[in-house]
Amino acid sequence: MANDLGARASGVSGPPAAPDAPLARRLLPDTALVTRDGHLHVGGVDLLDLAQEYGTPLFVYDEAHLRTRCREAVVAWGDGVAYGTKAFLCKAVARLAHEEGMWLDVSTLGELQVVLAAGVPPSHVVVHGNNKSELELDAALDAGVGRIVVDSFDEIARLGKLTDRPRPATPEGGRHDVNGRPKVLVRVTPGVEVHTHEFIRTGQEDTKFGFSVASGAASKAVAALELLPTVELVGLHAHIGSQVFDVAHFEEAARVLGEFAAPLGLPELVVGGGLGVPYLNEEVAPTQQEWADATRQACMLAGVDARTRITAEPGRSIVAGAAITLYTVGTVKDLPGIRTYVAVDGGMSDNPRPVLYGSGYEAFLPRAVDAARPKVVRVVGKHCETGDVLVDRAHVPADLSVGDVLATPVTGAYGYSMASNYNKVPRPAVVFVRDGTANVVVRRETVEDLLRLETS
Ligand code: LLP
């Protein structure tokens, strides 16, 4: 399975790595350190000790890495830059992003509730969603969220109805403008097709998201919201897709958004998320700063006023590289003349991305991080279907054997957040590591959890 997401983007690949090259160190979290015995330590903790203590599969996040990525985003984009929580959400990560100065972008009631449960002030929450229910909008309005990004004419009607009555004051001041009106943005589709997997492209004309600039729907939405006296229209929003490597796509989207926005003179523009991250040895991605600089410049060239607040909502680029998933090898099956299957104790239930998007990952042994990886195997999970593949052509050390802890790096985004209980496999625990200590932030699911919803 090729890395569909990476391979199709232009300008992403460095020189192809030697097939048996060890794992590129830059795919590991910031605090990764290889000790003299060849073991991988992250956050000052030996990954093999973590596997021993907490079991596998296990998501291990480097807290320092998360904090650094958040700070970089704040430096690059400034006030209002929001972490796209769909990439990975639990209370610990919401708190951390808030502590580091980011706002939080949510797209369902569930995400909103987790973020509020973490203690994030509602004024720093941005609410998205292409089909927000009355219940969701009501909860957002009651909480007094910072921004609501409007996605459809039906939603405008719903908002009109829900804002037509006074709401009790929230404990937190400053949530609405002086007239107590919620601040809203219009989500527009700039008609830009990015080179990424079709399932995660969102800027094109044929999409369920937002209002098209080209068709005139975006202008109509702006006019409708300007006429709605119970909300305050503060800006425009566009998100062109995810795992985008080519800055030119962001520039093009910013140009279309900027040209549409300039005559309106609204104070805010949000360009969504989407910055790609390297998953494979040979992949290279732009930095947060490069993305921000290119976007700003394109907006300015399009005539956007220099005082406009231009921000973004990075998800993957904040959390992906922070985590490693640890598995235990359970079986090694050599099919002569065909291939070798290495089966681990997780699979598509903790990482559905290879199955969904053909995404590629590297694999390595935390006991021998710098070892050559001459053997090509297919790493599969324990689920009852042939498609349950984690790494189609994994390069691994020749002595990999049953009982080994096998790791996949760059699993911090859209892994745990898309995890399932397929085959009644309990979801893994999530551990944050920092300064030599490990903190379980989400415990492993149990059989009791699996039975919790059953009523007879
Ligand atoms: N803002 C909006 C409105 C979004 O829809 C998304 C992602 C983001 C921000 C964050 O984008 P990021 O920086 O993470 O690319 N499950 C897919 C990715 C789906 C992205 C959905 N929207 C995957 O595993 O590749």
Coordinates of C-alpha atoms and ligand atoms in Angstrom, one line a residue:
M1 CA 0.0 0.0 0.0
A2 CA 1.6 3.3 -1.1
N3 CA 1.4 6.3 1.1
D4 CA -1.4 7.8 -0.9
L5 CA -1.4 11.0 1.1
G6 CA 2.2 11.7 0.9
A7 CA 3.2 10.3 -2.4
R8 CA 0.7 12.3 -4.4
A9 CA 1.7 15.7 -3.0
S10 CA 4.3 17.5 -5.0
G11 CA 7.7 18.5 -3.6
V12 CA 7.4 16.4 -0.5
S13 CA 10.0 13.8 -0.9
G14 CA 13.6 14.0 -0.1
P15 CA 16.1 11.6 -1.6
P16 CA 14.7 8.1 -1.3
A17 CA 16.1 6.4 1.8
A18 CA 18.1 3.2 1.4
P19 CA 15.6 0.4 1.7
D20 CA 17.2 -1.0 4.8
A21 CA 18.0 2.4 6.4
P22 CA 17.2 2.7 10.1
L23 CA 14.2 4.8 11.0
A24 CA 14.8 8.5 10.4
R25 CA 15.3 10.1 13.7
R26 CA 13.2 13.1 12.7
L27 CA 10.1 10.9 12.7
L28 CA 10.5 10.5 16.4
P29 CA 9.2 12.9 19.1
D30 CA 11.4 15.8 20.1
T31 CA 12.7 14.2 23.3
A32 CA 13.6 10.9 21.8
L33 CA 16.9 9.6 22.9
V34 CA 18.7 6.4 22.0
T35 CA 20.6 5.0 24.9
R36 CA 23.9 3.1 24.7
D37 CA 22.1 -0.2 24.7
G38 CA 20.1 0.9 21.6
H39 CA 16.8 1.4 23.5
L40 CA 14.5 4.3 22.7
H41 CA 13.7 6.7 25.5
V42 CA 11.0 9.4 25.2
G43 CA 10.4 12.0 27.8
G44 CA 13.2 10.3 29.8
V45 CA 11.3 7.0 29.9
D46 CA 12.4 3.7 28.3
L47 CA 9.6 2.6 25.9
L48 CA 10.1 -1.0 26.8
D49 CA 9.5 -0.2 30.4
L50 CA 6.2 1.5 29.4
A51 CA 5.1 -1.5 27.4
Q52 CA 5.9 -3.7 30.4
E53 CA 4.1 -1.6 32.9
Y54 CA 1.0 -0.5 31.0
G55 CA 0.7 -3.2 28.4
T56 CA 0.3 -3.0 24.6
P57 CA -1.1 -1.5 22.4
L58 CA -0.2 1.7 24.0
F59 CA -0.2 5.3 22.7
V60 CA 2.8 7.2 24.1
Y61 CA 2.8 11.0 23.8
D62 CA 5.8 13.2 24.4
E63 CA 4.4 16.1 26.4
A64 CA 7.4 18.4 25.6
H65 CA 6.8 17.8 21.9
L66 CA 3.1 18.7 22.2
R67 CA 3.9 21.9 24.0
T68 CA 6.6 23.0 21.6
R69 CA 4.3 22.4 18.6
C70 CA 1.6 24.5 20.3
R71 CA 4.0 27.3 21.0
E72 CA 5.3 27.3 17.4
A73 CA 1.7 27.6 16.2
V74 CA 1.1 30.6 18.5
V75 CA 4.3 32.3 17.3
A76 CA 3.5 31.6 13.6
W77 CA -0.2 32.6 13.7
G78 CA -0.7 34.8 16.8
D79 CA -3.8 35.1 19.0
G80 CA -6.8 33.0 18.2
V81 CA -4.9 30.1 16.5
A82 CA -6.9 27.0 17.4
Y83 CA -6.0 23.4 17.9
G84 CA -8.2 21.1 15.7
T85 CA -9.3 18.7 18.5
K86 CA -10.6 16.1 16.1
A87 CA -6.9 15.0 15.6
F88 CA -6.7 13.8 19.2
L89 CA -8.8 14.9 22.1
C90 CA -8.8 14.1 25.8
K91 CA -8.9 16.5 28.7
A92 CA -5.2 16.4 29.1
V93 CA -4.4 17.5 25.6
A94 CA -7.1 20.2 25.7
R95 CA -5.7 21.6 28.9
L96 CA -2.2 21.5 27.5
A97 CA -3.1 23.3 24.3
H98 CA -5.0 25.9 26.3
E99 CA -2.0 26.4 28.7
E100 CA 0.2 27.0 25.7
G101 CA -2.0 29.7 24.4
M102 CA -4.1 28.0 21.7
W103 CA -7.8 28.2 21.3
L104 CA -9.7 24.9 20.7
D105 CA -11.6 24.0 17.6
V106 CA -14.5 21.5 18.1
S107 CA -17.0 20.1 15.7
T108 CA -19.5 18.2 17.7
L109 CA -21.3 18.5 21.0
G110 CA -19.0 15.7 22.4
E111 CA -15.8 17.6 21.5
L112 CA -17.3 20.7 23.0
Q113 CA -18.2 18.9 26.2
V114 CA -14.8 17.3 26.6
V115 CA -13.0 20.7 26.0
L116 CA -15.3 22.4 28.6
A117 CA -14.8 19.5 31.0
A118 CA -11.1 20.2 30.7
G119 CA -11.6 23.7 32.0
V120 CA -10.9 25.5 28.8
P121 CA -12.7 28.9 28.9
P122 CA -15.6 28.9 26.4
S123 CA -14.5 32.2 25.0
H124 CA -11.5 30.3 23.6
V125 CA -13.6 27.7 21.8
V126 CA -14.5 27.7 18.1
V127 CA -17.5 25.6 17.1
H128 CA -17.6 23.9 13.7
G129 CA -19.7 21.4 12.0
N130 CA -21.6 21.0 8.7
N131 CA -24.7 19.8 10.4
K132 CA -24.9 21.4 13.8
S133 CA -28.1 20.3 15.6
E134 CA -30.2 22.7 17.6
L135 CA -28.9 20.9 20.7
E136 CA -25.3 21.6 19.6
L137 CA -25.9 25.2 18.7
D138 CA -27.9 25.7 21.9
A139 CA -25.1 24.3 24.0
A140 CA -22.5 26.5 22.2
L141 CA -24.7 29.6 22.8
D142 CA -25.3 28.7 26.4
A143 CA -21.6 28.2 27.1
G144 CA -20.8 31.4 25.3
V145 CA -18.3 30.0 22.9
G146 CA -15.8 32.4 21.3
R147 CA -16.8 31.8 17.6
I148 CA -19.3 29.8 15.7
V149 CA -18.4 28.9 12.1
V150 CA -21.6 28.9 10.1
D151 CA -21.8 26.2 7.4
S152 CA -25.3 26.2 5.8
F153 CA -28.4 28.3 5.2
D154 CA -30.3 25.9 7.4
E155 CA -27.9 26.7 10.2
I156 CA -28.4 30.4 9.6
A157 CA -32.2 29.9 10.1
R158 CA -31.5 27.7 13.2
L159 CA -29.2 30.4 14.6
G160 CA -31.8 33.1 14.0
K161 CA -34.3 31.1 15.9
L162 CA -32.0 30.3 18.8
T163 CA -30.6 33.8 19.3
D164 CA -34.0 35.4 19.3
R165 CA -34.4 35.0 23.0
P166 CA -32.3 36.3 25.9
R167 CA -29.8 33.9 27.5
P168 CA -28.7 33.9 31.1
A169 CA -25.3 35.5 31.6
T170 CA -22.4 33.1 31.6
P171 CA -19.9 33.0 34.5
E172 CA -17.2 34.2 32.1
G173 CA -17.2 37.8 30.9
G174 CA -16.5 39.0 27.4
R175 CA -18.0 36.0 25.5
H176 CA -20.1 38.0 23.2
D177 CA -19.9 41.5 21.8
V178 CA -21.2 44.5 23.7
N179 CA -24.7 43.7 22.5
G180 CA -24.4 40.1 23.8
R181 CA -24.4 38.7 20.3
P182 CA -22.4 35.5 19.4
K183 CA -19.6 36.1 17.0
V184 CA -19.8 34.1 13.8
L185 CA -17.8 33.4 10.7
V186 CA -18.9 32.1 7.4
R187 CA -17.2 29.0 6.1
V188 CA -16.5 29.4 2.4
T189 CA -15.2 26.9 -0.2
P190 CA -12.6 28.5 -2.3
G191 CA -12.8 25.9 -5.1
V192 CA -9.2 24.7 -4.7
E193 CA -8.4 21.0 -5.3
V194 CA -5.5 19.9 -3.2
H195 CA -3.2 16.9 -3.7
T196 CA -4.3 14.7 -0.9
H197 CA -6.6 11.7 -0.5
E198 CA -10.1 12.5 -1.8
F199 CA -11.7 11.7 1.6
I200 CA -9.8 14.5 3.3
R201 CA -10.1 17.2 0.5
T202 CA -12.6 19.9 1.4
G203 CA -11.9 23.0 -0.6
Q204 CA -13.3 21.9 -3.9
E205 CA -16.7 22.9 -5.4
D206 CA -18.3 19.4 -4.9
T207 CA -18.3 19.3 -1.1
K208 CA -20.7 19.1 1.8
F209 CA -18.9 21.8 3.6
G210 CA -19.4 25.6 3.6
F211 CA -20.7 28.0 1.0
S212 CA -19.1 28.2 -2.5
V213 CA -17.5 31.5 -3.4
A214 CA -17.9 30.8 -7.2
S215 CA -21.6 30.1 -7.1
G216 CA -22.4 33.2 -5.1
A217 CA -23.7 31.2 -2.1
A218 CA -20.9 32.6 0.1
S219 CA -22.1 36.2 -0.7
K220 CA -25.6 35.3 0.1
A221 CA -24.6 33.8 3.4
V222 CA -22.6 36.9 4.3
A223 CA -25.6 39.1 3.4
A224 CA -28.0 36.9 5.4
L225 CA -25.8 37.0 8.5
E226 CA -25.3 40.8 8.2
L227 CA -29.0 41.2 8.2
L228 CA -29.4 39.0 11.3
P229 CA -29.4 41.4 14.2
T230 CA -28.8 38.8 16.9
V231 CA -25.4 37.7 15.7
E232 CA -22.2 39.5 14.9
L233 CA -20.5 38.5 11.7
V234 CA -16.7 38.9 12.3
G235 CA -15.1 36.9 9.6
L236 CA -14.6 34.2 7.0
H237 CA -13.3 30.7 7.2
A238 CA -11.9 28.2 4.7
H239 CA -10.4 24.7 5.2
I240 CA -9.1 23.1 2.0
G241 CA -8.1 19.7 3.3
S242 CA -5.7 17.7 5.4
Q243 CA -2.2 16.3 5.0
V244 CA -1.3 19.0 2.5
F245 CA 2.4 19.3 1.8
D246 CA 2.4 21.9 -0.9
V247 CA 2.4 25.5 0.3
A248 CA 1.2 26.6 -3.1
H249 CA -2.2 25.1 -2.4
F250 CA -2.5 27.1 0.8
E251 CA -1.5 30.2 -1.1
E252 CA -4.1 29.6 -3.8
A253 CA -6.8 29.1 -1.2
A254 CA -5.7 32.3 0.7
R255 CA -5.8 34.2 -2.6
V256 CA -9.4 33.2 -3.3
L257 CA -10.4 33.7 0.3
G258 CA -8.6 37.1 0.4
E259 CA -10.1 38.4 -2.8
F260 CA -13.5 37.5 -1.6
A261 CA -12.8 39.0 1.9
A262 CA -11.1 42.2 1.0
P263 CA -14.1 44.3 0.0
L264 CA -16.1 43.0 3.0
G265 CA -13.6 44.5 5.5
L266 CA -14.3 41.9 8.1
P267 CA -11.8 41.8 10.9
E268 CA -11.0 38.0 10.9
L269 CA -9.9 35.3 8.4
V270 CA -9.3 31.7 9.4
V271 CA -7.6 29.4 7.0
G272 CA -8.5 26.1 8.7
G273 CA -5.9 23.3 9.2
G274 CA -4.3 20.9 6.9
L275 CA -0.5 21.2 7.2
G276 CA 1.0 17.8 6.3
V277 CA 3.4 15.9 8.4
P278 CA 6.1 13.4 7.4
Y279 CA 5.1 9.8 8.2
L280 CA 7.9 8.1 6.1
N281 CA 11.6 8.3 6.1
E282 CA 11.7 10.3 2.8
E283 CA 8.9 12.8 3.5
V284 CA 9.5 16.4 4.3
A285 CA 6.8 19.0 5.2
P286 CA 6.7 22.8 5.5
T287 CA 6.9 24.3 8.9
Q288 CA 4.1 26.1 10.7
Q289 CA 5.9 29.4 10.1
E290 CA 6.3 28.7 6.4
W291 CA 2.6 27.9 6.1
A292 CA 1.7 31.1 8.0
D293 CA 4.0 33.4 6.1
A294 CA 2.9 32.1 2.7
T295 CA -0.8 32.4 3.7
R296 CA -0.4 36.0 5.1
Q297 CA 1.5 37.1 2.1
A298 CA -1.1 35.7 -0.3
C299 CA -3.9 37.4 1.7
M300 CA -2.0 40.8 1.6
L301 CA -1.5 40.4 -2.2
A302 CA -5.2 39.8 -2.5
G303 CA -5.9 43.1 -0.9
V304 CA -6.8 42.1 2.7
D305 CA -6.3 44.9 5.2
A306 CA -3.1 44.5 7.2
R307 CA -5.0 44.7 10.5
T308 CA -7.1 41.6 9.7
R309 CA -6.6 38.8 12.2
I310 CA -5.4 35.9 10.1
T311 CA -5.3 32.6 12.0
A312 CA -5.5 28.8 11.4
E313 CA -6.6 25.6 13.1
P314 CA -3.8 23.0 12.9
G315 CA -4.6 19.6 14.2
R316 CA -2.4 16.9 12.8
S317 CA 0.8 19.1 12.7
I318 CA 0.4 19.7 16.5
V319 CA 0.0 16.1 17.7
A320 CA 1.0 13.6 15.0
G321 CA 4.7 13.4 15.6
A322 CA 4.3 13.5 19.4
A323 CA 3.1 9.9 19.7
I324 CA 4.4 6.4 19.1
T325 CA 2.2 3.4 19.2
L326 CA 3.7 0.3 20.9
Y327 CA 2.5 -3.2 20.0
T328 CA 3.6 -6.7 20.9
V329 CA 4.4 -9.1 18.1
G330 CA 2.3 -12.2 18.5
T331 CA 2.9 -14.3 15.4
V332 CA 5.4 -14.3 12.5
K333 CA 4.1 -16.2 9.5
D334 CA 6.5 -16.9 6.7
L335 CA 4.7 -17.7 3.4
P336 CA 7.5 -18.9 1.2
G337 CA 7.7 -17.0 -2.1
I338 CA 4.9 -14.7 -1.0
R339 CA 5.7 -12.7 2.0
T340 CA 6.1 -12.6 5.8
Y341 CA 3.1 -11.5 8.0
V342 CA 4.0 -10.0 11.4
A343 CA 0.8 -9.8 13.5
V344 CA 0.6 -7.5 16.4
D345 CA -2.0 -7.1 19.3
G346 CA -3.8 -4.1 17.8
G347 CA -4.6 -3.1 14.2
M348 CA -7.3 -1.2 12.3
S349 CA -9.1 -0.6 15.6
D350 CA -6.4 1.7 16.9
N351 CA -5.1 2.9 13.5
P352 CA -7.7 2.8 10.7
R353 CA -5.7 5.2 8.5
P354 CA -3.9 2.7 6.4
V355 CA -7.2 1.0 5.6
L356 CA -9.1 4.2 5.0
Y357 CA -6.6 6.3 3.1
G358 CA -3.8 3.9 2.2
S359 CA -1.6 5.8 4.6
G360 CA 2.0 4.6 5.0
Y361 CA 3.8 4.2 8.3
E362 CA 7.3 3.2 9.3
A363 CA 7.9 0.4 11.9
F364 CA 10.8 -0.2 14.2
L365 CA 11.9 -2.0 17.3
P366 CA 12.4 0.3 20.4
R367 CA 15.0 -2.2 21.6
A368 CA 17.2 -1.5 18.5
V369 CA 16.2 1.9 17.1
D370 CA 19.2 2.4 14.9
A371 CA 19.4 -1.2 13.6
A372 CA 19.4 -1.7 9.8
R373 CA 16.0 -2.9 8.6
P374 CA 16.7 -5.3 5.8
K375 CA 13.6 -7.5 6.1
V376 CA 10.4 -6.5 4.4
V377 CA 7.2 -7.8 6.1
R378 CA 3.5 -6.9 6.2
V379 CA 2.5 -5.7 9.7
V380 CA -1.1 -6.7 10.4
G381 CA -3.4 -6.6 13.3
K382 CA -5.6 -9.1 15.1
H383 CA -8.9 -8.2 13.4
C384 CA -10.9 -10.7 11.4
E385 CA -10.3 -9.3 7.9
T386 CA -7.5 -9.3 5.4
G387 CA -7.6 -5.5 5.1
D388 CA -6.5 -5.2 8.6
V389 CA -3.0 -3.9 7.6
L390 CA -1.0 -1.5 9.6
V391 CA 2.1 -1.3 7.4
D392 CA 2.0 -3.0 4.0
R393 CA 5.7 -3.1 3.4
A394 CA 7.5 -2.5 6.7
H395 CA 11.3 -2.6 6.8
V396 CA 12.3 -4.3 10.0
P397 CA 15.4 -5.7 11.6
A398 CA 16.2 -9.3 10.6
D399 CA 16.0 -10.6 14.1
L400 CA 12.5 -9.4 14.8
S401 CA 10.7 -12.2 16.6
V402 CA 7.6 -13.1 18.6
G403 CA 7.4 -11.2 21.9
D404 CA 9.2 -8.1 20.5
V405 CA 7.7 -4.7 21.1
L406 CA 7.2 -3.2 17.7
A407 CA 6.5 0.5 17.3
T408 CA 5.0 2.8 14.7
P409 CA 5.9 6.5 14.9
V410 CA 3.9 9.5 14.1
T411 CA 0.6 8.1 15.3
G412 CA -0.5 11.0 17.4
A413 CA -3.2 12.3 15.0
Y414 CA -6.3 10.6 13.9
G415 CA -5.3 7.3 15.5
Y416 CA -6.8 7.3 19.0
S417 CA -9.5 9.8 17.9
M418 CA -10.7 7.3 15.2
A419 CA -10.2 4.2 17.2
S420 CA -13.0 1.7 17.4
N421 CA -14.0 -1.4 19.3
Y422 CA -14.2 -3.6 16.2
N423 CA -14.1 -7.3 17.2
K424 CA -14.7 -6.0 20.7
V425 CA -11.1 -5.1 21.1
P426 CA -10.7 -2.6 24.0
R427 CA -9.2 0.7 23.0
P428 CA -5.5 1.2 24.2
A429 CA -4.4 3.4 27.0
V430 CA -2.8 6.8 26.4
V431 CA 0.3 7.8 28.3
F432 CA 2.0 11.2 28.4
V433 CA 5.7 11.1 29.2
R434 CA 7.7 14.0 30.6
D435 CA 10.9 14.4 32.6
G436 CA 11.2 10.7 33.4
T437 CA 7.7 10.2 34.5
A438 CA 4.7 8.6 32.8
N439 CA 1.1 9.7 33.3
V440 CA -1.8 7.6 32.1
V441 CA -4.2 10.3 30.7
V442 CA -6.7 7.8 29.2
R443 CA -6.8 4.3 30.8
R444 CA -7.1 1.2 28.7
E445 CA -10.7 0.0 28.1
T446 CA -11.9 -3.0 30.0
V447 CA -14.4 -5.8 29.3
E448 CA -16.7 -3.9 31.7
D449 CA -16.4 -0.8 29.4
L450 CA -17.3 -3.0 26.4
L451 CA -20.5 -4.2 28.1
R452 CA -21.4 -0.8 29.7
L453 CA -24.0 0.1 27.1
E454 CA -25.8 -3.2 27.0
T455 CA -29.3 -3.2 28.6
S456 CA -30.3 -6.8 28.6
Ligands
LLP1 N1 -10.3 22.8 10.7 C1 -11.3 22.1 10.1 C2 -12.5 22.8 9.7 C3 -11.1 20.7 9.8 O1 -12.1 20.1 9.1 C4 -9.9 20.1 10.1 C5 -9.7 18.6 9.8 C6 -8.9 20.8 10.8 C7 -9.1 22.1 11.0 C8 -7.6 20.2 11.2 O2 -6.9 19.7 10.0 P1 -5.4 19.1 10.2 O3 -4.5 20.3 10.6 O4 -5.5 18.1 11.2 O5 -5.1 18.6 8.9 N2 -9.0 11.6 9.4 C9 -8.2 12.2 8.4 C10 -8.1 13.7 8.6 C11 -9.4 14.4 8.6 C12 -9.3 15.9 8.8 C13 -10.6 16.5 9.1 N3 -10.6 17.9 9.3 C14 -6.8 11.5 8.5 O6 -6.6 10.7 9.3 O7 -5.9 11.8 7.7

